[in-house]
C-alpha cells in the first residue's frame, strides 16, 4: 500500500487500539510491530483498504506519503532510542517522529534536541485514556517540534476525544512539555485514586457501612459535582461480584504497583520547591503496600487506642470531603505545571490544557469546568480563586472525616495531607521560625527577622 497518512510502530494493547482508531477515522495506516504474533493478530474487519500490516521497517516507511509521520507506541526508556536508531536511516528532513509512550520528559527533550539537529521533527505526546480511550478517543498532550505538530495535528486532533466541538488534543510547548504534563496528570491520578480508596476504607472500617450502602453512596456521587471517570468506574468495581456472589474488590490483594511517573512527579516537586503532599502520600502508599509481611507483623505487635463510636454521624458529611480533596489534587498538579512552565519558558496555557482533560482521559471530571475558569483568574494556585471561594464550606467535612478516622486508628495519609495542604495555605505564620533558630544555633546558617531587614546570627549557647 502506498501513500499512507501515518505509520503506527508497536501493536501492543495501546498501539493496536490507536491504529484501529485512526483506521476507523479513514486515515490510511501502515502498521508494524517487531512481534510476529502482534502483526498476525492485527485486523480491522471491513476496513482492509485503509491499512497495511508491514513485514519490516523499510516497507513501513516506504508506504508513507511525505512528510512521513510515524507514531511510536513502545515501552518507555531504551526501547524508544532503539526504535529511533532503527528508523533514522530511512527518514528525510521534515519527517515526523511521535513518541506516544510514558517517556520521561528529560529523555524526550534530549531526543527532541538530537533529532532537531538532523532535521527530523520530534513530538513527545502524552496519551491518556487507557485501552478504551486509545480506541475511541484519548486525551493527548503534544510537546516538541512545532513544525511536527502542524504536520500531524489534523490526524491527532481527529482521533482524540472531543468535548463538544473541541478536540481533547493540543500542543503544549516545545521540548518535553507534552510528556511533562502527562507525568503530572499521572501524579494527580495517583492522588485521586488513593483518596477514593481511603474514603472507601473509612466507609467500610470506620462507619461499618455495608457493601450495598457504600455502593449506593458512590452511585449518588455520580449524579453530583463529584461525577468523574474515576467515580464512575468505582461504581463498576463495587458492583462486580465474584463467582461466589461476594464483592470481588474484597478479595483483591492490597498491594499496588507503579510505573515511574509518580516518582518522577515527586522528584520534580522537590527540585522546583512545589508543595504536593497528597501526590507524595499516594505514591508512598503504593510503595509501602508492597511490604505486606511487615504490615502483618505490625498488625500483631503494634497496639492502637481507638475511640469507640467516634465515627457516628459522620456519613452525612462525607460527600463534601471528596469534593475538597479532588479540588486540592488538581491544585497541586497545576501548581507544579505552572512552576515548570515559568522556569522552562514553556508559556503553557493552563486553562487550555485543562480543556484537553475534559474528555477521554483518566482524570476527567465535571469539576474541570470550574478548574478551567479558576485558572483564568490565577495560574499560581486555583484554591485561592473566586471560583473556588466555597471550599471553606467543604473544609469542616474533610476535617471531621480525617479527625474521626485518626481517632478510630484508621490510617488516611492522603486525606490528611489534603487537609494539611488547605491549612498550610491559610497559615500566615508557620513554625519554620523555630527551625531557622535551631539551624542558626547548630550551624550558624543565619536567619531573617520580621522587624528589620538583613541576615542575622546569634550566639545561642
Coordinates of C-alpha atoms in Angstrom, one line a residue:
X1 CA 0.0 0.0 0.0
X2 CA 1.3 3.4 -1.0
X3 CA 0.6 7.0 0.3
X4 CA -0.4 6.0 3.8
X5 CA -1.1 9.0 6.0
X6 CA 0.7 7.7 9.1
X7 CA 2.6 4.7 10.4
X8 CA 2.0 3.1 13.8
X9 CA 5.1 1.3 15.2
X10 CA 4.2 -1.0 18.0
X11 CA 1.0 -3.1 18.1
X12 CA 0.6 -3.9 21.7
X13 CA -2.7 -3.0 23.6
X14 CA -2.3 0.7 23.2
X15 CA -0.7 0.8 19.8
X16 CA -3.2 -1.5 18.2
X17 CA -6.1 0.5 19.7
X18 CA -4.7 3.8 18.4
X19 CA -4.1 2.2 14.9
X20 CA -7.7 1.0 14.8
X21 CA -8.9 4.4 15.9
X22 CA -7.0 6.0 13.0
X23 CA -8.3 3.4 10.6
X24 CA -11.9 3.9 11.7
X25 CA -11.4 7.7 11.1
X26 CA -10.5 6.8 7.5
X27 CA -6.8 7.5 7.7
X28 CA -4.6 5.2 5.8
X29 CA -2.3 3.4 8.2
X30 CA 0.9 1.4 7.8
X31 CA 1.1 -0.8 10.9
X32 CA 4.2 -2.6 12.1
X33 CA 5.4 -4.5 15.2
X34 CA 8.6 -6.5 15.7
X35 CA 6.3 -9.2 17.2
X36 CA 5.2 -11.7 14.7
X37 CA 2.2 -12.5 16.9
X38 CA 1.1 -8.9 17.1
X39 CA 1.3 -8.4 13.4
X40 CA -0.7 -11.6 12.7
X41 CA -3.3 -10.6 15.3
X42 CA -3.9 -7.1 14.0
X43 CA -7.0 -6.8 11.9
X44 CA -9.8 -4.3 11.3
X45 CA -12.7 -6.2 9.6
X46 CA -14.4 -4.1 6.8
X47 CA -11.5 -1.6 6.7
X48 CA -8.9 -3.7 4.8
X49 CA -8.4 -0.9 2.2
X50 CA -7.4 1.5 4.9
X51 CA -4.3 -0.2 6.3
X52 CA -1.4 -2.5 5.6
X53 CA 0.4 -4.6 8.1
X54 CA 4.1 -4.3 7.1
X55 CA 6.7 -7.0 7.2
X56 CA 9.6 -4.7 8.2
X57 CA 10.5 -1.1 8.9
X58 CA 11.7 -0.5 5.3
X59 CA 8.3 -1.5 3.9
X60 CA 6.5 0.6 6.6
X61 CA 8.5 3.8 5.8
X62 CA 8.1 3.2 2.0
X63 CA 4.3 3.1 2.4
X64 CA 4.1 6.7 3.7
X65 CA 3.4 9.9 1.9
X66 CA 5.8 12.8 2.6
X67 CA 6.4 14.3 5.1
X68 CA 6.4 10.9 6.7
X69 CA 4.6 10.7 10.1
X70 CA 5.5 7.7 12.4
X71 CA 3.7 7.2 15.7
X72 CA 5.7 5.0 18.1
X73 CA 4.0 3.1 20.8
X74 CA 6.8 1.2 22.5
X75 CA 7.9 0.8 26.1
X76 CA 9.4 4.0 27.6
X77 CA 13.2 4.0 28.0
X78 CA 15.9 2.5 25.9
X79 CA 13.4 0.8 23.6
X80 CA 12.5 4.3 22.3
X81 CA 16.1 5.1 21.5
X82 CA 16.5 1.7 19.7
X83 CA 13.4 2.3 17.5
X84 CA 14.6 5.8 16.6
X85 CA 18.0 4.4 15.7
X86 CA 16.3 1.7 13.6
X87 CA 14.1 4.3 11.7
X88 CA 16.7 7.1 11.1
X89 CA 18.4 5.5 8.1
X90 CA 15.0 5.6 6.3
X91 CA 14.0 9.1 7.2
X92 CA 14.5 12.5 5.5
X93 CA 14.5 16.1 6.7
X94 CA 10.9 17.2 7.6
X95 CA 9.7 13.8 8.6
X96 CA 7.9 13.5 11.9
X97 CA 8.5 11.0 14.7
X98 CA 6.0 10.8 17.6
X99 CA 6.5 9.0 20.9
X100 CA 3.2 8.2 22.4
X101 CA 4.5 6.3 25.4
X102 CA 5.0 7.4 29.0
X103 CA 8.6 8.6 28.4
X104 CA 10.5 10.7 31.0
X105 CA 10.3 14.3 29.9
X106 CA 14.0 14.8 30.1
X107 CA 14.6 11.9 27.7
X108 CA 12.0 13.4 25.3
X109 CA 13.9 16.8 25.5
X110 CA 17.2 15.0 24.7
X111 CA 15.7 13.2 21.7
X112 CA 14.0 16.4 20.5
X113 CA 17.3 18.3 20.5
X114 CA 19.2 15.5 18.8
X115 CA 16.6 14.9 16.1
X116 CA 16.1 18.6 15.5
X117 CA 19.8 18.9 14.6
X118 CA 19.2 16.2 12.0
X119 CA 16.1 17.9 10.5
X120 CA 13.7 15.4 11.9
X121 CA 10.6 16.8 13.7
X122 CA 10.1 15.0 17.1
X123 CA 7.0 15.1 19.2
X124 CA 6.5 13.6 22.7
X125 CA 2.8 13.0 23.1
X126 CA 1.2 12.1 26.4
X127 CA -1.7 9.8 25.8
X128 CA -4.4 9.3 28.5
X129 CA -7.5 7.1 28.5
X130 CA -6.2 3.6 28.6
X131 CA -7.1 1.0 26.0
X132 CA -10.7 2.2 25.5
X133 CA -9.5 5.8 25.2
X134 CA -6.9 4.9 22.6
X135 CA -9.6 3.0 20.6
X136 CA -12.5 5.5 20.9
X137 CA -10.7 8.8 21.5
X138 CA -7.9 9.6 24.0
X139 CA -6.8 12.8 25.6
X140 CA -3.4 13.8 24.1
X141 CA -0.8 16.4 25.2
X142 CA 1.8 17.1 22.5
X143 CA 5.2 18.7 23.0
X144 CA 8.3 19.2 20.9
X145 CA 8.6 20.3 17.3
X146 CA 6.0 22.9 16.4
X147 CA 6.6 22.1 12.7
X148 CA 5.9 18.4 13.5
X149 CA 2.8 19.4 15.3
X150 CA 1.5 21.3 12.3
X151 CA 2.2 18.4 10.0
X152 CA 0.4 15.8 12.3
X153 CA -2.2 17.8 14.1
X154 CA -5.1 17.0 11.8
X155 CA -4.7 13.3 12.5
X156 CA -4.1 13.7 16.2
X157 CA -6.9 16.1 16.8
X158 CA -9.3 14.0 14.7
X159 CA -8.7 10.7 16.6
X160 CA -8.7 12.4 20.0
X161 CA -11.7 12.6 22.3
X162 CA -13.9 15.6 21.9
X163 CA -15.7 17.7 24.4
X164 CA -18.5 19.3 22.4
X165 CA -16.8 20.7 19.3
X166 CA -13.4 20.9 20.9
X167 CA -10.7 18.2 20.4
X168 CA -9.0 17.0 23.5
X169 CA -5.6 17.2 21.9
X170 CA -3.4 20.3 21.9
X171 CA 0.1 21.5 21.5
X172 CA 1.6 22.2 25.0
X173 CA 5.0 23.6 24.2
X174 CA 8.5 22.7 22.9
X175 CA 11.0 20.1 24.2
X176 CA 9.5 17.6 26.7
X177 CA 6.5 19.7 27.7
X178 CA 3.9 17.2 26.5
X179 CA 5.4 14.3 28.5
X180 CA 5.9 16.6 31.5
X181 CA 2.2 17.5 31.6
X182 CA 1.3 13.8 31.2
X183 CA 3.6 12.9 34.1
X184 CA 1.9 15.4 36.3
X185 CA -1.5 14.2 35.0
X186 CA -0.5 10.8 36.3
X187 CA 0.6 12.3 39.6
X188 CA -2.9 13.7 40.0
X189 CA -4.3 10.4 39.1
X190 CA -2.3 8.7 41.8
X191 CA -3.7 11.2 44.4
X192 CA -7.3 10.8 43.4
X193 CA -7.1 7.0 43.3
X194 CA -5.6 6.9 46.8
X195 CA -8.2 9.4 48.1
X196 CA -11.1 7.4 46.7
X197 CA -9.6 4.2 48.2
X198 CA -9.2 5.8 51.6
X199 CA -12.7 7.2 51.6
X200 CA -14.0 3.7 50.7
X201 CA -11.9 2.3 53.6
X202 CA -13.3 4.8 56.1
X203 CA -16.9 3.9 55.0
X204 CA -16.2 0.2 55.4
X205 CA -14.0 0.0 58.5
X206 CA -14.8 3.3 60.2
X207 CA -18.5 3.7 59.6
X208 CA -19.1 0.0 59.2
X209 CA -21.4 0.5 56.3
X210 CA -22.5 -2.5 54.3
X211 CA -21.1 -3.0 50.8
X212 CA -24.6 -2.1 49.4
X213 CA -24.6 1.1 51.3
X214 CA -21.2 2.1 50.1
X215 CA -22.1 1.3 46.5
X216 CA -25.3 3.5 46.9
X217 CA -23.2 6.4 48.1
X218 CA -20.8 6.2 45.1
X219 CA -23.8 6.0 42.8
X220 CA -25.2 9.2 44.3
X221 CA -21.8 10.8 43.7
X222 CA -22.1 10.1 40.0
X223 CA -25.1 12.5 39.9
X224 CA -23.3 15.2 41.9
X225 CA -20.4 17.6 41.3
X226 CA -18.2 14.6 42.1
X227 CA -19.1 13.0 38.8
X228 CA -15.9 11.8 37.1
X229 CA -14.5 8.9 35.3
X230 CA -12.8 7.5 38.4
X231 CA -16.0 7.7 40.4
X232 CA -17.9 6.1 37.5
X233 CA -15.5 3.1 37.4
X234 CA -15.5 3.0 41.2
X235 CA -19.2 2.1 40.9
X236 CA -18.3 -0.6 38.4
X237 CA -15.7 -2.0 40.7
X238 CA -18.1 -2.0 43.7
X239 CA -20.9 -3.7 41.6
X240 CA -18.6 -6.5 40.4
X241 CA -19.2 -9.8 42.2
X242 CA -17.0 -12.8 42.4
X243 CA -18.1 -16.3 41.4
X244 CA -19.5 -16.9 44.9
X245 CA -21.6 -13.8 44.9
X246 CA -19.4 -11.7 47.2
X247 CA -17.7 -8.4 46.2
X248 CA -14.7 -9.1 44.1
X249 CA -12.8 -6.0 45.4
X250 CA -12.7 -7.5 48.9
X251 CA -10.7 -10.4 47.5
X252 CA -8.0 -8.3 45.8
X253 CA -4.6 -8.3 47.5
X254 CA -3.8 -4.8 48.9
X255 CA -0.5 -4.4 47.1
X256 CA -0.3 -1.8 44.3
X257 CA 2.4 -1.2 41.7
X258 CA 3.6 1.9 39.9
X259 CA 5.4 2.5 36.6
X260 CA 7.6 5.5 37.5
X261 CA 5.6 8.6 36.6
X262 CA 4.6 9.1 40.2
X263 CA 8.2 9.0 41.4
X264 CA 9.2 11.4 38.6
X265 CA 6.5 13.8 39.7
X266 CA 7.8 13.8 43.3
X267 CA 11.4 14.4 42.1
X268 CA 10.2 17.4 40.1
X269 CA 8.2 18.9 43.0
X270 CA 11.3 18.7 45.2
X271 CA 13.6 20.2 42.5
X272 CA 11.1 23.0 41.9
X273 CA 10.1 23.6 45.5
X274 CA 6.4 22.9 44.9
X275 CA 4.3 21.5 47.8
X276 CA 2.3 18.5 46.6
X277 CA 1.8 16.4 49.7
X278 CA -1.3 14.4 48.5
X279 CA 0.6 13.2 45.5
X280 CA 3.5 12.3 47.8
X281 CA 1.3 10.3 50.1
X282 CA -0.4 8.5 47.2
X283 CA 3.0 7.4 45.7
X284 CA 4.3 6.3 49.1
X285 CA 1.1 4.4 49.9
X286 CA 1.8 2.2 46.9
X287 CA 5.4 1.8 47.9
X288 CA 4.5 0.8 51.5
X289 CA 1.7 -1.5 50.3
X290 CA 4.4 -3.9 48.9
X291 CA 5.7 -4.5 52.5
X292 CA 2.8 -6.9 53.2
X293 CA 4.7 -9.1 55.5
X294 CA 5.9 -6.1 57.6
X295 CA 2.4 -4.9 57.9
X296 CA 1.2 -8.3 59.0
X297 CA 3.8 -8.3 61.8
X298 CA 2.9 -4.7 62.8
X299 CA -0.8 -5.7 63.0
X300 CA 0.2 -8.4 65.5
X301 CA 2.7 -6.3 67.6
X302 CA 1.5 -2.7 67.5
X303 CA -1.5 -1.6 69.5
X304 CA -3.7 1.4 69.0
X305 CA -6.3 3.1 71.1
X306 CA -9.4 3.7 69.1
X307 CA -12.2 5.8 70.5
X308 CA -15.5 3.8 70.4
X309 CA -18.3 5.2 68.4
X310 CA -16.1 8.2 67.3
X311 CA -17.3 8.0 63.7
X312 CA -21.0 8.1 64.5
X313 CA -23.0 10.6 62.3
X314 CA -20.0 11.1 60.0
X315 CA -21.6 9.6 56.9
X316 CA -23.9 12.6 56.2
X317 CA -20.9 14.9 55.8
X318 CA -18.7 12.5 53.9
X319 CA -19.8 13.8 50.5
X320 CA -18.2 17.2 50.9
X321 CA -14.8 15.8 51.9
X322 CA -14.2 14.1 48.5
X323 CA -15.1 17.3 46.7
X324 CA -12.5 19.2 48.6
X325 CA -9.7 16.6 48.1
X326 CA -10.5 16.5 44.4
X327 CA -10.0 20.3 44.2
X328 CA -6.8 20.0 46.2
X329 CA -5.4 17.3 44.0
X330 CA -5.9 19.4 40.8
X331 CA -4.5 22.4 42.6
X332 CA -1.3 20.6 43.5
X333 CA -0.7 19.3 40.0
X334 CA -1.5 22.5 38.3
X335 CA 0.9 24.4 40.6
X336 CA 3.7 22.1 39.6
X337 CA 3.0 22.5 35.9
X338 CA 2.8 26.3 36.3
X339 CA 6.2 26.4 38.1
X340 CA 7.8 24.2 35.4
X341 CA 6.3 26.3 32.7
X342 CA 7.7 29.5 34.2
X343 CA 11.2 28.1 34.8
X344 CA 11.5 26.4 31.4
X345 CA 10.0 29.3 29.4
X346 CA 7.3 27.0 28.1
X347 CA 4.4 29.5 28.4
X348 CA 1.8 26.8 28.9
X349 CA -1.8 28.0 28.7
X350 CA -3.1 26.1 31.8
X351 CA -6.8 26.8 31.0
X352 CA -6.3 25.4 27.5
X353 CA -4.6 22.4 29.0
X354 CA -7.5 21.7 31.3
X355 CA -9.7 21.6 28.2
X356 CA -7.7 18.6 26.9
X357 CA -8.6 16.7 30.1
X358 CA -12.3 17.2 29.9
X359 CA -12.9 14.1 27.9
X360 CA -11.1 10.9 27.1
X361 CA -8.6 10.9 30.0
X362 CA -8.5 9.1 33.3
X363 CA -8.8 12.3 35.5
X364 CA -11.7 13.8 33.6
X365 CA -14.5 15.2 35.8
X366 CA -17.4 17.6 36.0
X367 CA -15.2 19.8 38.2
X368 CA -12.7 20.5 35.4
X369 CA -15.0 23.2 34.1
X370 CA -14.6 25.1 37.3
X371 CA -10.9 24.4 37.3
X372 CA -10.6 25.9 33.8
X373 CA -12.4 29.0 34.9
X374 CA -10.3 29.4 38.1
X375 CA -7.0 29.2 36.1
X376 CA -8.1 32.1 34.0
X377 CA -8.1 34.1 37.3
X378 CA -5.0 32.7 39.0
X379 CA -2.5 30.3 37.5
X380 CA -0.4 30.1 40.7
X381 CA -3.0 28.2 42.8
X382 CA -6.6 27.6 41.9
X383 CA -7.7 27.2 45.6
X384 CA -7.1 30.9 46.0
X385 CA -9.5 32.0 43.3
X386 CA -13.1 33.3 43.5
X387 CA -14.3 30.3 41.5
X388 CA -13.4 28.1 44.5
X389 CA -14.3 30.5 47.3
X390 CA -16.8 27.9 48.5
X391 CA -14.1 25.5 49.6
X392 CA -14.2 26.9 53.1
X393 CA -17.7 25.4 53.3
X394 CA -16.3 22.0 52.5
X395 CA -13.4 22.1 55.0
X396 CA -15.4 21.0 58.1
X397 CA -16.4 17.8 56.4
X398 CA -12.8 16.9 55.5
X399 CA -11.5 17.9 58.9
X400 CA -14.2 15.8 60.7
X401 CA -13.5 12.8 58.4
X402 CA -9.8 13.0 59.0
X403 CA -10.0 13.6 62.7
X404 CA -12.5 10.8 63.3
X405 CA -10.6 8.4 61.1
X406 CA -7.5 9.0 63.1
X407 CA -9.3 8.7 66.4
X408 CA -10.6 5.4 65.1
X409 CA -7.0 4.3 64.4
X410 CA -7.5 4.3 60.7
X411 CA -4.6 5.5 58.5
X412 CA -5.7 8.1 56.0
X413 CA -2.5 9.7 54.9
X414 CA -3.7 11.1 51.6
X415 CA -6.9 12.6 53.2
X416 CA -4.9 14.1 56.0
X417 CA -2.4 15.6 53.5
X418 CA -5.2 17.3 51.6
X419 CA -6.4 18.9 54.9
X420 CA -2.8 19.9 55.8
X421 CA -2.5 21.4 52.3
X422 CA -5.6 23.5 52.9
X423 CA -4.4 24.5 56.4
X424 CA -0.9 25.5 55.2
X425 CA -2.4 27.8 52.6
X426 CA -4.4 29.6 55.3
X427 CA -1.4 29.8 57.6
X428 CA 0.1 33.3 57.7
X429 CA 2.5 32.1 60.3
X430 CA 4.3 28.7 60.1
X431 CA 6.6 27.1 62.7
X432 CA 9.6 27.4 60.5
X433 CA 10.9 30.3 62.5
X434 CA 11.9 27.8 65.2
X435 CA 13.6 25.7 62.5
X436 CA 15.6 28.7 61.5
X437 CA 16.6 29.4 65.1
X438 CA 17.8 25.8 65.5
X439 CA 19.7 25.9 62.3
X440 CA 21.5 29.0 63.3
X441 CA 22.3 27.5 66.7
X442 CA 24.0 24.4 65.4
X443 CA 25.3 25.6 62.0
X444 CA 25.4 29.4 62.0
X445 CA 23.1 29.4 59.0
X446 CA 21.7 32.8 59.9
X447 CA 18.1 33.9 59.9
X448 CA 16.0 36.9 58.8
X449 CA 13.9 39.0 61.2
X450 CA 10.3 40.2 61.0
X451 CA 11.2 43.7 62.3
X452 CA 14.2 44.6 60.3
X453 CA 16.0 43.7 57.0
X454 CA 19.2 41.7 56.7
X455 CA 20.6 38.3 57.8
X456 CA 21.5 37.7 61.4
X457 CA 23.4 35.3 63.5
X458 CA 23.1 34.8 67.3
X459 CA 25.4 33.0 69.8
X460 CA 22.7 30.8 71.3
X461 CA 24.8 29.0 73.9

